[in-house]
Amino acid sequence: MMKSDQYIQVLQRRLIPDMQKAFSSGEGIFQQDLALCHCSKKVKKFLSDNNIAVLTWPGNSSDGNPIENLWAI
């Protein structure tokens, strides 16, 4: 299980450079799930401090998950 500090290291090494490269205008939105290390206050603060917008993610209910509607197609 990944801890918040480990996850922040991954974000520093991979996410920050990749977001800057792909979205130089700063318009990118990062998507992650509700894993404990993704939801910690420390990680939320890191993302906020680095101006990384995060997509609001619904709970685990499939009724609120938009991808479930696409499976029928």
Coordinates of N, CA and C in Angstrom, one line a residue:
M1 N 0.8 -1.2 0.0 CA 0.0 0.0 0.0 C 0.9 1.2 0.0
M2 N 0.6 2.2 -0.9 CA 1.4 3.4 -1.0 C 1.0 4.4 0.0
K3 N 1.9 5.0 0.7 CA 1.7 6.1 1.6 C 1.7 7.4 0.9
S4 N 1.1 8.4 1.6 CA 1.0 9.8 1.0 C 2.4 10.3 0.6
D5 N 3.4 10.1 1.4 CA 4.7 10.7 1.0 C 5.3 10.0 -0.2
Q6 N 5.1 8.7 -0.3 CA 5.5 8.0 -1.5 C 4.8 8.5 -2.8
Y7 N 3.5 8.7 -2.6 CA 2.7 9.2 -3.7 C 3.1 10.6 -4.2
I8 N 3.4 11.4 -3.2 CA 3.9 12.8 -3.5 C 5.2 12.7 -4.3
Q9 N 6.0 11.8 -4.0 CA 7.3 11.6 -4.7 C 7.0 11.3 -6.2
V10 N 6.1 10.4 -6.4 CA 5.7 10.0 -7.7 C 5.1 11.2 -8.5
L11 N 4.3 12.0 -7.8 CA 3.7 13.2 -8.4 C 4.8 14.2 -8.8
Q12 N 5.7 14.3 -7.9 CA 6.8 15.3 -8.2 C 7.7 14.8 -9.4
R13 N 8.0 13.6 -9.4 CA 8.8 13.0 -10.5 C 8.1 12.9 -11.8
R14 N 6.8 12.5 -11.8 CA 6.1 12.2 -13.1 C 5.0 13.2 -13.4
L15 N 4.1 13.5 -12.5 CA 3.0 14.3 -12.8 C 3.3 15.7 -13.2
I16 N 4.1 16.4 -12.3 CA 4.4 17.8 -12.5 C 5.1 18.0 -13.9
P17 N 6.2 17.3 -14.2 CA 6.8 17.5 -15.5 C 5.9 17.1 -16.7
D18 N 5.1 16.0 -16.6 CA 4.2 15.6 -17.6 C 3.1 16.7 -17.8
M19 N 2.5 17.2 -16.7 CA 1.4 18.2 -16.9 C 2.0 19.5 -17.5
Q20 N 3.2 19.9 -17.1 CA 3.8 21.1 -17.7 C 4.0 20.9 -19.2
K21 N 4.5 19.7 -19.6 CA 4.7 19.4 -21.0 C 3.5 19.4 -21.8
A22 N 2.5 18.6 -21.3 CA 1.2 18.4 -22.0 C 0.3 19.6 -22.0
F23 N 0.3 20.3 -20.9 CA -0.6 21.5 -20.7 C 0.2 22.7 -20.3
S24 N 1.0 23.2 -21.2 CA 1.8 24.4 -20.8 C 1.0 25.6 -20.5
S25 N -0.3 25.6 -20.9 CA -1.1 26.8 -20.6 C -1.8 26.6 -19.2
G26 N -1.6 25.4 -18.6 CA -2.1 25.2 -17.2 C -3.6 24.8 -17.2
E27 N -4.1 24.4 -18.3 CA -5.5 24.0 -18.4 C -5.8 22.6 -18.1
G28 N -4.8 21.8 -17.8 CA -5.0 20.3 -17.6 C -5.7 20.0 -16.3
I29 N -6.4 18.9 -16.3 CA -7.1 18.5 -15.1 C -6.6 17.0 -14.8
F30 N -6.2 16.8 -13.6 CA -5.7 15.5 -13.2 C -6.8 14.7 -12.6
Q31 N -6.8 13.4 -13.0 CA -7.8 12.5 -12.6 C -7.2 11.4 -11.7
Q32 N -7.7 11.1 -10.6 CA -7.3 10.0 -9.7 C -8.5 9.4 -9.1
D33 N -8.3 8.3 -8.5 CA -9.5 7.6 -7.8 C -9.5 8.0 -6.3
L34 N -10.2 7.2 -5.6 CA -10.4 7.6 -4.1 C -9.5 6.7 -3.2
A35 N -8.3 6.3 -3.8 CA -7.4 5.5 -2.9 C -7.0 6.4 -1.8
L36 N -6.7 5.8 -0.6 CA -6.4 6.5 0.6 C -5.3 7.5 0.4
C37 N -4.2 7.1 -0.3 CA -3.1 8.1 -0.5 C -3.5 9.2 -1.4
H38 N -4.5 9.0 -2.3 CA -4.9 10.1 -3.2 C -5.7 11.2 -2.4
C39 N -6.4 10.7 -1.4 CA -7.4 11.6 -0.6 C -6.8 12.2 0.6
S40 N -5.5 12.0 0.9 CA -5.0 12.5 2.2 C -4.9 14.0 2.1
K41 N -4.9 14.7 3.3 CA -4.8 16.1 3.3 C -3.4 16.6 2.8
K42 N -2.4 15.8 3.1 CA -1.0 16.1 2.6 C -1.0 16.1 1.1
V43 N -1.6 15.1 0.4 CA -1.6 15.1 -1.0 C -2.5 16.2 -1.6
K44 N -3.6 16.4 -1.0 CA -4.5 17.5 -1.5 C -3.8 18.9 -1.4
K45 N -3.0 19.1 -0.3 CA -2.3 20.3 -0.1 C -1.2 20.4 -1.2
F46 N -0.5 19.3 -1.4 CA 0.6 19.3 -2.5 C 0.0 19.7 -3.8
L47 N -1.1 19.1 -4.2 CA -1.7 19.4 -5.5 C -2.2 20.9 -5.5
S48 N -2.7 21.3 -4.5 CA -3.2 22.7 -4.4 C -2.0 23.7 -4.5
D49 N -0.9 23.4 -3.7 CA 0.3 24.2 -3.7 C 0.9 24.3 -5.1
N50 N 0.8 23.2 -5.9 CA 1.4 23.2 -7.2 C 0.4 23.5 -8.3
N51 N -0.8 24.0 -8.0 CA -1.8 24.5 -8.9 C -2.2 23.4 -9.9
I52 N -2.4 22.2 -9.3 CA -2.9 21.0 -10.1 C -4.4 20.9 -9.9
A53 N -5.2 21.1 -10.9 CA -6.6 20.9 -10.8 C -6.9 19.4 -10.8
V54 N -7.8 19.0 -9.9 CA -8.1 17.6 -9.8 C -9.6 17.4 -10.1
L55 N -9.9 16.4 -11.0 CA -11.3 16.1 -11.3 C -12.0 15.6 -10.1
T56 N -13.2 16.1 -9.8 CA -14.0 15.6 -8.7 C -14.5 14.2 -9.1
W57 N -14.2 13.3 -8.2 CA -14.5 11.9 -8.5 C -15.7 11.4 -7.6
P58 N -16.7 10.8 -8.3 CA -17.8 10.2 -7.5 C -17.4 9.1 -6.6
G59 N -18.3 8.8 -5.7 CA -18.0 7.6 -4.8 C -18.0 6.3 -5.5
N60 N -17.9 5.2 -4.8 CA -17.7 3.9 -5.5 C -19.0 3.4 -6.1
S61 N -20.1 4.0 -5.9 CA -21.3 3.6 -6.5 C -21.3 3.7 -8.0
S62 N -21.6 2.6 -8.7 CA -21.6 2.6 -10.1 C -22.7 3.5 -10.7
D63 N -23.7 3.8 -9.9 CA -24.7 4.7 -10.4 C -24.2 6.1 -10.6
G64 N -23.2 6.5 -9.9 CA -22.6 7.9 -10.0 C -21.4 7.9 -10.9
N65 N -21.0 6.8 -11.4 CA -19.8 6.7 -12.2 C -20.2 6.8 -13.7
P66 N -19.8 7.9 -14.4 CA -20.2 8.1 -15.8 C -19.8 7.0 -16.7
I67 N -18.7 6.3 -16.5 CA -18.2 5.3 -17.4 C -19.2 4.1 -17.5
E68 N -20.0 3.9 -16.4 CA -20.9 2.8 -16.4 C -22.0 3.0 -17.5
N69 N -22.3 4.2 -17.9 CA -23.3 4.4 -18.9 C -22.7 4.1 -20.3
L70 N -21.4 4.1 -20.5 CA -20.8 3.8 -21.8 C -20.7 2.3 -22.1
W71 N -20.8 1.5 -21.0 CA -20.6 0.1 -21.3 C -21.8 -0.5 -22.1
A72 N -23.0 0.1 -22.0 CA -24.1 -0.3 -22.8 C -23.9 0.0 -24.2
I73 N -23.2 1.0 -24.6 CA -22.9 1.4 -26.0 C -21.9 0.4 -26.5

